[in-house]
Coordinates of C-alpha atoms in Angstrom, one line a residue:
X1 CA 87.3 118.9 253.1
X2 CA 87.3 116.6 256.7
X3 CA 88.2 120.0 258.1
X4 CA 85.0 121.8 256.6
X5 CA 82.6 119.0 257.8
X6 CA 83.7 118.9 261.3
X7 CA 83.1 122.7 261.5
X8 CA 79.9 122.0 260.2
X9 CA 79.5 118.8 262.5
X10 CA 80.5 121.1 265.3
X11 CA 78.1 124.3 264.8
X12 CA 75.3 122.1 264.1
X13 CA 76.1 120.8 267.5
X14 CA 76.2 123.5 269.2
X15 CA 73.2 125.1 267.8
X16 CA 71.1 121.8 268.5
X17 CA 72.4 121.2 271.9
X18 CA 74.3 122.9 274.6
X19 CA 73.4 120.5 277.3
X20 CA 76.4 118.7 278.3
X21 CA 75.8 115.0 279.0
X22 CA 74.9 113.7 282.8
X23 CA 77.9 112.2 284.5
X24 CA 77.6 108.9 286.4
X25 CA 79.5 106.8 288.9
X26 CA 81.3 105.3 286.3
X27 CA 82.7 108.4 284.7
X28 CA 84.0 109.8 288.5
X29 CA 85.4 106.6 288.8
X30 CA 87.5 106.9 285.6
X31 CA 88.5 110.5 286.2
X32 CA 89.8 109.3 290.1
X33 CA 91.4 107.1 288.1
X34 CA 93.2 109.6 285.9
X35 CA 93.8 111.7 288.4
X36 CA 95.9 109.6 290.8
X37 CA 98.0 108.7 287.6
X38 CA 98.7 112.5 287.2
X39 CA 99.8 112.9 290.5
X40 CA 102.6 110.7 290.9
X41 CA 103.9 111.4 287.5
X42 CA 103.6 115.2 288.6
X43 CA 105.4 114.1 291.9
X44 CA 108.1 112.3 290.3
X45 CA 109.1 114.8 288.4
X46 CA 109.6 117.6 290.8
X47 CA 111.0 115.8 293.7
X48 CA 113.5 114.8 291.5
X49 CA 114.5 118.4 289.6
X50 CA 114.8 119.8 293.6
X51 CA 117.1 116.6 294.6
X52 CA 119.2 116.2 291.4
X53 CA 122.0 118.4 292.8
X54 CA 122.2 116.5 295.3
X55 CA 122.1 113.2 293.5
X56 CA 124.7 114.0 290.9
X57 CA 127.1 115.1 294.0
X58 CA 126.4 111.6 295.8
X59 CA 126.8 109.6 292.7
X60 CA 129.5 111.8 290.8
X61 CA 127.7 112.3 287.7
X62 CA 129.6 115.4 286.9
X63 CA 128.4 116.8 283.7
X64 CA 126.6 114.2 283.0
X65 CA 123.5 114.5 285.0
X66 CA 121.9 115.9 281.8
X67 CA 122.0 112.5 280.7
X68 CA 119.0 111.9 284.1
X69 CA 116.6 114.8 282.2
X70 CA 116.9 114.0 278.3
X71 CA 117.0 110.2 278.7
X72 CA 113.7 109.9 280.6
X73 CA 112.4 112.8 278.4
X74 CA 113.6 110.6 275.3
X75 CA 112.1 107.5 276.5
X76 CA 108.7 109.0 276.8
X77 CA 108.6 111.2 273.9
X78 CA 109.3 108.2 271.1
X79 CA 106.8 106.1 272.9
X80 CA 103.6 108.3 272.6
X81 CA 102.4 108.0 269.3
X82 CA 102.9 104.3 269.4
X83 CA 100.8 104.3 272.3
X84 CA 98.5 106.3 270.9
X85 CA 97.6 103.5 267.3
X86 CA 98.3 100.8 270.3
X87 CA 95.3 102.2 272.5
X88 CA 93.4 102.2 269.2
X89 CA 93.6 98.3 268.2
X90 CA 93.8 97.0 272.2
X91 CA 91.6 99.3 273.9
X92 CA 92.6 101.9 276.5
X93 CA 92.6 99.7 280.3
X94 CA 95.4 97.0 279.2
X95 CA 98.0 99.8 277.4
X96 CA 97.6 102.0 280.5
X97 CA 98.4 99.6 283.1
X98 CA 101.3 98.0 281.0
X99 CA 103.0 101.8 281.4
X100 CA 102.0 102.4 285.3
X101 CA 103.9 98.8 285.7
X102 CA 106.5 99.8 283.5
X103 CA 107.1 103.2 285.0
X104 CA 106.9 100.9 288.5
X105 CA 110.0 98.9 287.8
X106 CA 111.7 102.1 286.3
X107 CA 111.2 103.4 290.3
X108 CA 112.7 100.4 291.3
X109 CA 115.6 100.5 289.5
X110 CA 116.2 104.0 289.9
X111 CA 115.9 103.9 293.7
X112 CA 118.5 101.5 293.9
X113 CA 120.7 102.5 291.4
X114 CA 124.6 102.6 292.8
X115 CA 126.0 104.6 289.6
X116 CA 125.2 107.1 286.9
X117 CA 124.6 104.2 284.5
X118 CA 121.9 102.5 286.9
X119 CA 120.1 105.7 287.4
X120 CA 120.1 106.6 283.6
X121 CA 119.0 103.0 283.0
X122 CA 116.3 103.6 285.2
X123 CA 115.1 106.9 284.5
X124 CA 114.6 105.8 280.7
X125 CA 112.6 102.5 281.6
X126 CA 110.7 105.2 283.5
X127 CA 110.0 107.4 281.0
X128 CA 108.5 104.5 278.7
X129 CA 106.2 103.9 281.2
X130 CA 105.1 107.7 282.1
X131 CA 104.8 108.4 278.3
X132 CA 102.1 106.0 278.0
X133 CA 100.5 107.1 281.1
X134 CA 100.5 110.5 279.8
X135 CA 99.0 110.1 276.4
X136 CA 96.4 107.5 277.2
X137 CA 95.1 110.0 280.1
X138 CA 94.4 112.7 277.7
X139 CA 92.5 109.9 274.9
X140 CA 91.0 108.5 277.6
X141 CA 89.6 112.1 278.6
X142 CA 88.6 112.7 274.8
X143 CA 86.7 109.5 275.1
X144 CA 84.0 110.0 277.5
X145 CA 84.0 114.2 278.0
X146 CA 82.8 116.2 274.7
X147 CA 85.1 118.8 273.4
X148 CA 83.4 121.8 274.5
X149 CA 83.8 120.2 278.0
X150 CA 87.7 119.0 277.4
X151 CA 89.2 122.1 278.5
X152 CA 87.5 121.9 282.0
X153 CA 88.1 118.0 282.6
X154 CA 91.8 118.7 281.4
X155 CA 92.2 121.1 283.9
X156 CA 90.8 119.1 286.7
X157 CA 93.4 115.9 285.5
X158 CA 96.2 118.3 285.6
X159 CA 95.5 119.9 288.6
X160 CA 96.4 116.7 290.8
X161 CA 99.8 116.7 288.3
X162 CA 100.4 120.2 289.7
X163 CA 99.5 119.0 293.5
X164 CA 101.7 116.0 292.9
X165 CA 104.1 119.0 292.0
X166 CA 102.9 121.2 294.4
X167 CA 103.9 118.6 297.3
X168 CA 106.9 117.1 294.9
X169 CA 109.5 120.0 295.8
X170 CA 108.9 120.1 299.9
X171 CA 109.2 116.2 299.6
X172 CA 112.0 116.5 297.4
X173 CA 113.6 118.7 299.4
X174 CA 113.3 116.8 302.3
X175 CA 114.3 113.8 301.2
X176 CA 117.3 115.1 299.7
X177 CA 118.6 115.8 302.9
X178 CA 118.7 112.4 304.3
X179 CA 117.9 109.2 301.2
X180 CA 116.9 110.6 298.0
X181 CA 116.3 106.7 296.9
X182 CA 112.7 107.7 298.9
X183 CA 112.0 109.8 296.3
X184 CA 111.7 106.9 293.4
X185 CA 110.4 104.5 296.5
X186 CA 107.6 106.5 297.3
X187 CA 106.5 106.8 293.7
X188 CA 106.6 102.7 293.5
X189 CA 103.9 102.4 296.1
X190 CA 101.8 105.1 294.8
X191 CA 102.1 103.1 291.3
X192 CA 100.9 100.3 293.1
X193 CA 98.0 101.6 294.1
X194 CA 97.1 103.3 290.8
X195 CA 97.4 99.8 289.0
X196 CA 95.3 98.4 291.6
X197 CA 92.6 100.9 291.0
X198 CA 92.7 101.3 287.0
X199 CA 92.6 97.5 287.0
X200 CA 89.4 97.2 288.7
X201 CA 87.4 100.2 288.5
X202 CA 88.5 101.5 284.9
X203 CA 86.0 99.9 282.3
X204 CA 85.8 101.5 279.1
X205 CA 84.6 99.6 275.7
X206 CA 86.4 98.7 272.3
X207 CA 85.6 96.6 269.9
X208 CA 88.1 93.6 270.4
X209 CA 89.9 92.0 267.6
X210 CA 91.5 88.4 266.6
X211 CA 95.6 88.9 267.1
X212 CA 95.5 88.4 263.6
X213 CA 93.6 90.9 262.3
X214 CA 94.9 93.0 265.3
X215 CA 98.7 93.1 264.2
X216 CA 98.1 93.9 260.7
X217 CA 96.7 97.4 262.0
X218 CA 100.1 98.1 263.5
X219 CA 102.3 100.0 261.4
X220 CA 105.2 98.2 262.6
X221 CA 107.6 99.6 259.7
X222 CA 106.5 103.4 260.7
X223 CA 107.2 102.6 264.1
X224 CA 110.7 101.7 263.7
X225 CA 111.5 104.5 261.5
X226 CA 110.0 107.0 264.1
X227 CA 112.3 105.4 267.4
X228 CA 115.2 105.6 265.8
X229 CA 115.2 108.5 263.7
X230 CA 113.8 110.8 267.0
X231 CA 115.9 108.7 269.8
X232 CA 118.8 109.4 267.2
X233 CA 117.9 113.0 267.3
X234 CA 117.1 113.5 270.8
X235 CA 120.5 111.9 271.6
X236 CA 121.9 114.6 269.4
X237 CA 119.8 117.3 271.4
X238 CA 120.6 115.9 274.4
X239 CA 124.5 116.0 274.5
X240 CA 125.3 118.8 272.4
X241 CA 126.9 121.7 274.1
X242 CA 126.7 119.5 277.7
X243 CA 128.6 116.0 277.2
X244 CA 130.3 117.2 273.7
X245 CA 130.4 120.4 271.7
X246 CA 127.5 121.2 268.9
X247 CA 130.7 120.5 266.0
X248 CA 131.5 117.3 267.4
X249 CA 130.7 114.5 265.5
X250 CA 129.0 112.7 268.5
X251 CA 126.9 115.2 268.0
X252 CA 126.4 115.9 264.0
X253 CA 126.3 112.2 263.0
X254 CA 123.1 111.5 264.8
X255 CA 121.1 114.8 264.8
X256 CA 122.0 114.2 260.8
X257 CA 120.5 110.2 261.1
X258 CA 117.5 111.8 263.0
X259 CA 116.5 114.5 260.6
X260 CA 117.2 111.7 257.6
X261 CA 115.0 109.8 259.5
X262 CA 112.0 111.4 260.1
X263 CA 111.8 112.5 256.2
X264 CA 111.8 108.8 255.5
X265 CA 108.9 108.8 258.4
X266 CA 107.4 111.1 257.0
X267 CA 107.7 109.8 253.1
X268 CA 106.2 106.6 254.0
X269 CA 103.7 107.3 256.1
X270 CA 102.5 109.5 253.1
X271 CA 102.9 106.3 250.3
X272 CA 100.9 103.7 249.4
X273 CA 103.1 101.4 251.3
X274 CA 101.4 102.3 254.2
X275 CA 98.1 100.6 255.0
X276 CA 97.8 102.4 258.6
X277 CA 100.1 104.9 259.2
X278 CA 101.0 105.5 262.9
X279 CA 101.0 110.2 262.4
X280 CA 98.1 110.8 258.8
X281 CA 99.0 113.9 256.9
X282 CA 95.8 113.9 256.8
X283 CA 95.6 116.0 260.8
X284 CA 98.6 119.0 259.9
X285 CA 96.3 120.2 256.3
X286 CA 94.3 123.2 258.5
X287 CA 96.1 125.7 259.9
X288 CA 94.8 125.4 263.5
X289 CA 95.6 122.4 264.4
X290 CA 99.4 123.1 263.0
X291 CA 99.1 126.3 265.1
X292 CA 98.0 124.8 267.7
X293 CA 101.0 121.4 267.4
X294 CA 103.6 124.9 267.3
X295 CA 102.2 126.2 270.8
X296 CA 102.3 122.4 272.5
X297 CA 105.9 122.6 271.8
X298 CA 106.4 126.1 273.3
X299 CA 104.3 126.0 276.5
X300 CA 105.6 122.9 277.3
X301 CA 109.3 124.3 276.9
X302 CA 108.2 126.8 278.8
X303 CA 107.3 124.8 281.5
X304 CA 110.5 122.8 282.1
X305 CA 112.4 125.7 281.3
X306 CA 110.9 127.9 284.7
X307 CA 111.2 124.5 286.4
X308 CA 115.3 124.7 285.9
X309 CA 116.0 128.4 286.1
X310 CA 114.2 129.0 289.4
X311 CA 115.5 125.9 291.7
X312 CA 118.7 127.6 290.1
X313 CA 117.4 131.1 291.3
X314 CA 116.5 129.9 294.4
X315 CA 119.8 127.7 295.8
X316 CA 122.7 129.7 293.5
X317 CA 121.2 132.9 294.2
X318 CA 119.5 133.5 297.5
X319 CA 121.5 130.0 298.9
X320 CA 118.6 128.3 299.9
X321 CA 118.9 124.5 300.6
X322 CA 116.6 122.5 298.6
X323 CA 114.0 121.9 301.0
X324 CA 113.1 125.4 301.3
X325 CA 113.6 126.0 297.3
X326 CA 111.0 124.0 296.9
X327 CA 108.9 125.3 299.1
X328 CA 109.3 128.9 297.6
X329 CA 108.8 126.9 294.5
X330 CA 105.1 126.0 295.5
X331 CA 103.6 129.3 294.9
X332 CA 103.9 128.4 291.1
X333 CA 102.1 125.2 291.4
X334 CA 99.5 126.9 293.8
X335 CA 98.9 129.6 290.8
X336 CA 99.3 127.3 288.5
X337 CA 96.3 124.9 289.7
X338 CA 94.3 128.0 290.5
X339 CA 94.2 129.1 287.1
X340 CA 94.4 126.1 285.0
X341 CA 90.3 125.5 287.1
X342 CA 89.5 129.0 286.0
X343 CA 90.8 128.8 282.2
X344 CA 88.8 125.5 281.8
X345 CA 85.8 126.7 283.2
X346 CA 86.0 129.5 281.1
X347 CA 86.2 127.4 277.9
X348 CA 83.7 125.0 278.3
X349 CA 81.5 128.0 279.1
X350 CA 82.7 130.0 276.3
X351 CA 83.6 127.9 273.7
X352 CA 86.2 130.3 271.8
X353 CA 90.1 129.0 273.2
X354 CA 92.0 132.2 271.3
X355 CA 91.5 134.6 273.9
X356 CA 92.6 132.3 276.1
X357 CA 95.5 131.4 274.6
X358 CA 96.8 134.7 274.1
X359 CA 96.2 136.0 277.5
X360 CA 98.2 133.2 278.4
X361 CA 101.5 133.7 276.0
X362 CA 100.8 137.1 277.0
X363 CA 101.1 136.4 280.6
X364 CA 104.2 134.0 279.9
X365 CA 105.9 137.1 278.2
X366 CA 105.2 139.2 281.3
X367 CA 106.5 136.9 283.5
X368 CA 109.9 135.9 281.8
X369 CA 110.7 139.2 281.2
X370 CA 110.2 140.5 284.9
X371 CA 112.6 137.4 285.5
X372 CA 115.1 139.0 283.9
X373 CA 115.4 141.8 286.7
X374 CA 116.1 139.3 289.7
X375 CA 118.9 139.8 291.8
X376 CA 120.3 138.0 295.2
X377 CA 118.2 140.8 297.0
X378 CA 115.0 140.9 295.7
X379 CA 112.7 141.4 297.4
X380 CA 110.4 138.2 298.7
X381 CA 106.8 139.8 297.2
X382 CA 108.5 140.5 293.4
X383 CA 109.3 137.3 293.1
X384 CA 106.0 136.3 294.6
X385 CA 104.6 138.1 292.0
X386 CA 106.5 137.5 289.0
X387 CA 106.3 133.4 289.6
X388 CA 102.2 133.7 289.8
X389 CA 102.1 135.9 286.7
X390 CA 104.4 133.0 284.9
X391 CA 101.9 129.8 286.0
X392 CA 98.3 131.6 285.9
X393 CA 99.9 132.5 281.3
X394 CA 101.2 129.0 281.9
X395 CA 97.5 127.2 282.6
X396 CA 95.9 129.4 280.0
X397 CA 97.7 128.2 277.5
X398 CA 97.9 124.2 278.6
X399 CA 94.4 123.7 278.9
X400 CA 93.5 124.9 275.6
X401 CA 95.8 123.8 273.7
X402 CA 94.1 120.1 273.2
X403 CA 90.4 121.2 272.4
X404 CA 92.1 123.9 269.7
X405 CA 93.5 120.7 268.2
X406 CA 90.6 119.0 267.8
X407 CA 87.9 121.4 267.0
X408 CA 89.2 121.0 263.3
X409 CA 89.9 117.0 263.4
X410 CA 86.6 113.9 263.2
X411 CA 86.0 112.1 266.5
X412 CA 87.9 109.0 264.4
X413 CA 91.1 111.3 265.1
X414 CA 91.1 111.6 268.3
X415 CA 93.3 109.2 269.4
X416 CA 96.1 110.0 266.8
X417 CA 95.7 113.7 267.1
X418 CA 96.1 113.2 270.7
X419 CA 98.9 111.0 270.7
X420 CA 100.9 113.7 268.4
X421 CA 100.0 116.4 270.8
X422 CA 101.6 113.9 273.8
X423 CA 104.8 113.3 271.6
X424 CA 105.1 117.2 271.0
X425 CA 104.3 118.1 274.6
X426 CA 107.0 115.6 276.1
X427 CA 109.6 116.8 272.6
X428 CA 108.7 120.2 274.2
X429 CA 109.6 119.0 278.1
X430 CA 112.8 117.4 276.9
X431 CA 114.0 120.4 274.8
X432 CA 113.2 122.8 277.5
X433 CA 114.8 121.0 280.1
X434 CA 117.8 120.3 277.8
X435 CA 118.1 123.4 276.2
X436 CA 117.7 125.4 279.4
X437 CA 120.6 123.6 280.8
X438 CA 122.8 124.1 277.5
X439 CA 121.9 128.0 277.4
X440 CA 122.7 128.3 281.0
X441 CA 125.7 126.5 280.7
X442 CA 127.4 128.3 277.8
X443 CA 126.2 131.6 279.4
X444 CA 128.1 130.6 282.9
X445 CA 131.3 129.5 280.7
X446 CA 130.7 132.8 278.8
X447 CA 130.7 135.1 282.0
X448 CA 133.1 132.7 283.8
X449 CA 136.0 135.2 283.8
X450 CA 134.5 137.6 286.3
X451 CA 135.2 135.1 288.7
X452 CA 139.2 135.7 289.7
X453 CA 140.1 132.6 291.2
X454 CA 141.5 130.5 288.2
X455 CA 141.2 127.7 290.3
X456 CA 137.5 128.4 291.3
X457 CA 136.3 129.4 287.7
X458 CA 137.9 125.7 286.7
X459 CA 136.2 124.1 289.1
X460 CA 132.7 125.7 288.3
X461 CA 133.4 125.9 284.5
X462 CA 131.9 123.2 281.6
X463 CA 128.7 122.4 283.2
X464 CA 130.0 121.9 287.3
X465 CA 128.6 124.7 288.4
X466 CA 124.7 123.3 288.3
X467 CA 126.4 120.3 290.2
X468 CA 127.5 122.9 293.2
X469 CA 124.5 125.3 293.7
X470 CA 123.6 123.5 297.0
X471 CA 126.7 122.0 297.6
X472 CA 129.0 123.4 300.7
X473 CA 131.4 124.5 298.2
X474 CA 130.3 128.1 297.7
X475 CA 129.5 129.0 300.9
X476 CA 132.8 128.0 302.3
X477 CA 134.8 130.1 299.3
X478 CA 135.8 133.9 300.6
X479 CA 133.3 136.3 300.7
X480 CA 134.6 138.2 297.6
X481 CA 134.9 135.2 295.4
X482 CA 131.8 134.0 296.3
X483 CA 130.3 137.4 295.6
X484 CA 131.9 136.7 292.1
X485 CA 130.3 133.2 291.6
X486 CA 126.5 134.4 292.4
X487 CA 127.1 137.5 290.3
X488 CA 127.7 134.8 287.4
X489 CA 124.9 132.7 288.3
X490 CA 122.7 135.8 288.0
X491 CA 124.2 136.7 284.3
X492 CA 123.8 133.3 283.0
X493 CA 120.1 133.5 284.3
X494 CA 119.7 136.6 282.8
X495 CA 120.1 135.2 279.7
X496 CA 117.8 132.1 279.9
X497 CA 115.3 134.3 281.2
X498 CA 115.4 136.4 277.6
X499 CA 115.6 133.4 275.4
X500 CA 112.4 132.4 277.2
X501 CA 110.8 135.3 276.7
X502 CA 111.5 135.4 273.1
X503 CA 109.8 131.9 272.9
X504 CA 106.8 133.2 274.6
X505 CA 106.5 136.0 272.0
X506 CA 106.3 133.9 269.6
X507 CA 103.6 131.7 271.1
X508 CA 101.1 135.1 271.2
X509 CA 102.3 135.2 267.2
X510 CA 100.9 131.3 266.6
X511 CA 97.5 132.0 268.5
X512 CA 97.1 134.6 265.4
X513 CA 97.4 132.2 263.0
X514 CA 94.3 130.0 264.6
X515 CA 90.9 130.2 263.0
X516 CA 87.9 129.5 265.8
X517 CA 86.2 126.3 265.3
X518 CA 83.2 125.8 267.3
X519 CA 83.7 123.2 270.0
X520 CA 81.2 120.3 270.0
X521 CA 79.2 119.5 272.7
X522 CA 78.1 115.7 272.4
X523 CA 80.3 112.6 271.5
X524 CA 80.8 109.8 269.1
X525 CA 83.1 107.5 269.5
X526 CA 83.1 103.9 269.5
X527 CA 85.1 104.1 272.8
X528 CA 84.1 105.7 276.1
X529 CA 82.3 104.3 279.5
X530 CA 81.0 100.8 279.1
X531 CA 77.4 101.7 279.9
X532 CA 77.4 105.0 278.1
X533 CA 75.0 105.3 275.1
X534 CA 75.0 106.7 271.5
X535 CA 73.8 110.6 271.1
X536 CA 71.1 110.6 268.7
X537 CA 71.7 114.2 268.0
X538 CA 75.7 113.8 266.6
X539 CA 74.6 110.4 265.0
X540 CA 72.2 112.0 262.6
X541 CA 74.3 114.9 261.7
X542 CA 77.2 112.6 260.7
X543 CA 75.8 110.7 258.8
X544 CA 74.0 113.3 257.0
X545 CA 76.8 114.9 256.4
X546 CA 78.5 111.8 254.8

């Protein structure tokens, strides 16, 4: 029934108006504002996937530099939805600088971290802070844009996240080759200035509540539930087949806790017991917006899975050093901003996101699967090719996945619906970064005996050999071993290539299962720009249809 009326809502809407609403000062202001907080989370996270060989050499994390991926991706995955009700009862401004100074210290402590612990320590008080920057950008977004225009305004947000990415790897690089703490030190400063900014230009309105009124509208025993039954799970994710084996018990006893857990998260957030639940049933009862939930979790897999396999390409295969991998690495950011401009655009003139989102799965499917053919020598212009075909199916998809999930949803589910897309978009980054590393890894132990040096195939064996793609190590072994050890590199890509590619299918299969919602083209919402005013237009037609 909600479902039916916003439809109606929407084509009533759209009918009446297709005028988008005049942007003023304040509104640039507040997209400047999301956009530098996109780019050094978008900075962060390359400069850091280019370095971490290097790291995990200088600090001798071993096997354990998974550990530096899934705990940051844990950290901001369980945080999002909290965030999300948070942002609800407190406003927007105070919830997003509390994360920019939180993901601030997290720099700090990474950058001077001396040992795997620090760094892990670190990395997870930095992804606390970068999931609430994350989630709050997009609410924020839904807040003063109208969802016909989301798809364009999304684009432009996570552009700067791709030029913070764009710039991340050459930076990266560089600073790899001399003090890698630069990397997190750089990324303090810029935080710095962000705060500064958001804390006096960003002004939005809320309607602000007594503390005592305010905490009752927490649902602090949902909450719980949801950390610990996802950071039990995620720890499970995050160690099997890389720090234990999938039948160890390390492994078993909290992926079993986790999926416990989130039925009892699930059970009482569905029973009377819960006065405002943190995730409503209430947004997975129409099939498009479940649709839509399944293809956050792919395309962001997706993402963080190209972002392993082709620094991996790049330094095990064709030996570059990571400065120059990430340079070769730009072109995907380049084609990846390019198109994510041109796929909003198109929406927001359009107003239909299938087509979209199936030229982008289909463009994803394309891409992995040429992937599978690279070798050591191929040639510069096929992989040229095959990395732009990968990022222009990549920004199809990721800038319409959001309005698809709202089309369906009332404005008074914004901020939850778009907190659960966050928390499945990071769930997505973490699995994809995990599970790249664990498929790779098992397929190098799997093709490991092509290598005849018993002593070399130990040494590269059980997760090592991610640790000595740009180490000295392989260059200096003898030109027939050596031959041996890329050969393997290039089988175990092989097979992450196909297993993405297989994801990717399956993304073109959810976009069928959509049903097109017409996008609305005015707001209302409670929140937004402090000087913005009410649409008379969406008024009337709500409350006529209530």
């Amino acid at each position: 029934m909600v479902a039916e009326k916003e439809r109606d809502v929407g084509a009533q809407i759209t009918s009446q108006s297709q005028s988008p609403t005049p942007k003023t000062w304040r509104f640039w202001v507040v997209i400047i504002s999301l956009c530098l907080m996109n780019f050094v989370s978008g900075l962060d996270a390359t400069c850091l996937a280019i370095s971490l060989p290097k790291v995990a050499n200088e600090l001798e994390i071993g096997h354990k530099y998974i550990l530096v991926y899934s705990c940051f991706w844990l950290a901001q995955t369980v945080f999002q939805p909290i965030c999300a009700q948070l942002s609800d009862i407190f406003g927007r401004k105070t919830p997003t600088m509390i994360s920019i100074l939180v993901f601030a210290i997290g720099g700090v402590v990474s950058g001077t971290a001396r040992s795997s612990a620090a760094l892990i320590a670190g990395r997870t008080i930095q992804g606390l802070g970068s999931g609430g920057i994350f989630c709050l950008m997009e609410i924020i977004i839904c807040d003063i844009v109208s969802l016909r225009e989301r798809g364009k305004y999304v684009s432009l947000v996570m552009s700067t996240s791709a030029i913070g990415a764009v710039v991340g790897p050459p930076i990266g690089g560089a600073i790899a080759e001399f003090n890698w703490r630069w990397i997190f030190y750089i990324n303090v400063m810029l935080s710095g200035i962000d705060f500064a900014v958001v804390g006096i230009f960003m002004h939005l309105q809320y309607t602000r509540l007594p503390w005592t009124e305010a905490r009752t509208r927490i649902d602090w025993v949902g909450s719980f539930i949801f950390v610990a039954a996802m950071s039990s799970l995620l720890i499970a994710l995050g160690t099997g087949g890389t720090l234990y084996p999938w039948n160890s018990w390390y492994v078993l006893v909290p992926l079993a806790l986790g999926a416990a857990g989130l039925v009892a998260f699930a059970l009482f957030e569905n029973s009377q017991y819960c006065k405002k639940p943190m995730i409503p049933g209430h947004l997975f009862r129409n099939r498009t917006t479940v649709a839509a939930y399944g293809m956050t979790m792919l395309f962001a897999s997706l993402h963080t899975w190209g972002g392993f396999a082709w620094p991996v390409y790049f330094q095990a295969e064709l030996r570059l050093t990571p400065l120059k991998a990430g340079i070769n690495y730009l072109v995907f950011q380049a084609f990846l901003v390019f198109a994510a401009g041109i796929s909003g655009t198109l929406l927001s003139k359009l107003g239909y996101y299938q087509p979209l989102q199936f030229i982008g799965f289909a463009l994803l499917s394309l891409g992995t699967g040429l992937s599978i053919l690279l070798k050591p020598d191929t040639r510069t212009i096929l992989w040229v090719v095959f990395l732009a075909i990968t990022a222009i199916g990549l920004a199809f998809v990721m800038t319409t996945i959001l309005p698809a999930i709202l089309a369906p949803l009332a404005e008074s589910d914004v901020a939850t619906a778009t907190g659960v897309f966050s928390f499945l978009r990071s769930f997505g980054f973490m699995w994809g970064s995990t599970f790249s590393v664990v498929v790779f890894n098992s397929a190098f132990d799997q093709f490991a005996s092509k290598i005849r040096d018993d002593t070399v195939q130990a040494t590269l064996a059980r997760g090592q050999a991610f640790e000595s793609i740009s180490s000295p190590y392989i260059d200096n072994l003898p030109g027939q071993v050596k031959a041996e050890v890329i050969q393997v590199f290039d089988d175990a890509l092989n097979v992450v290539w196909e297993v993405a590619l297989a994801l990717a299918l399956f993304g073109m299969l959810l976009v069928l299962v959509e049903k097109h919602v017409p996008l609305r083209t005015q707001l209302d919402t409670k929140y937004g720009l402090e000087d913005k005013r009410r649409n008379a237009i969406l008024s009337t037609v709500v409350r006529a249809q209530i």
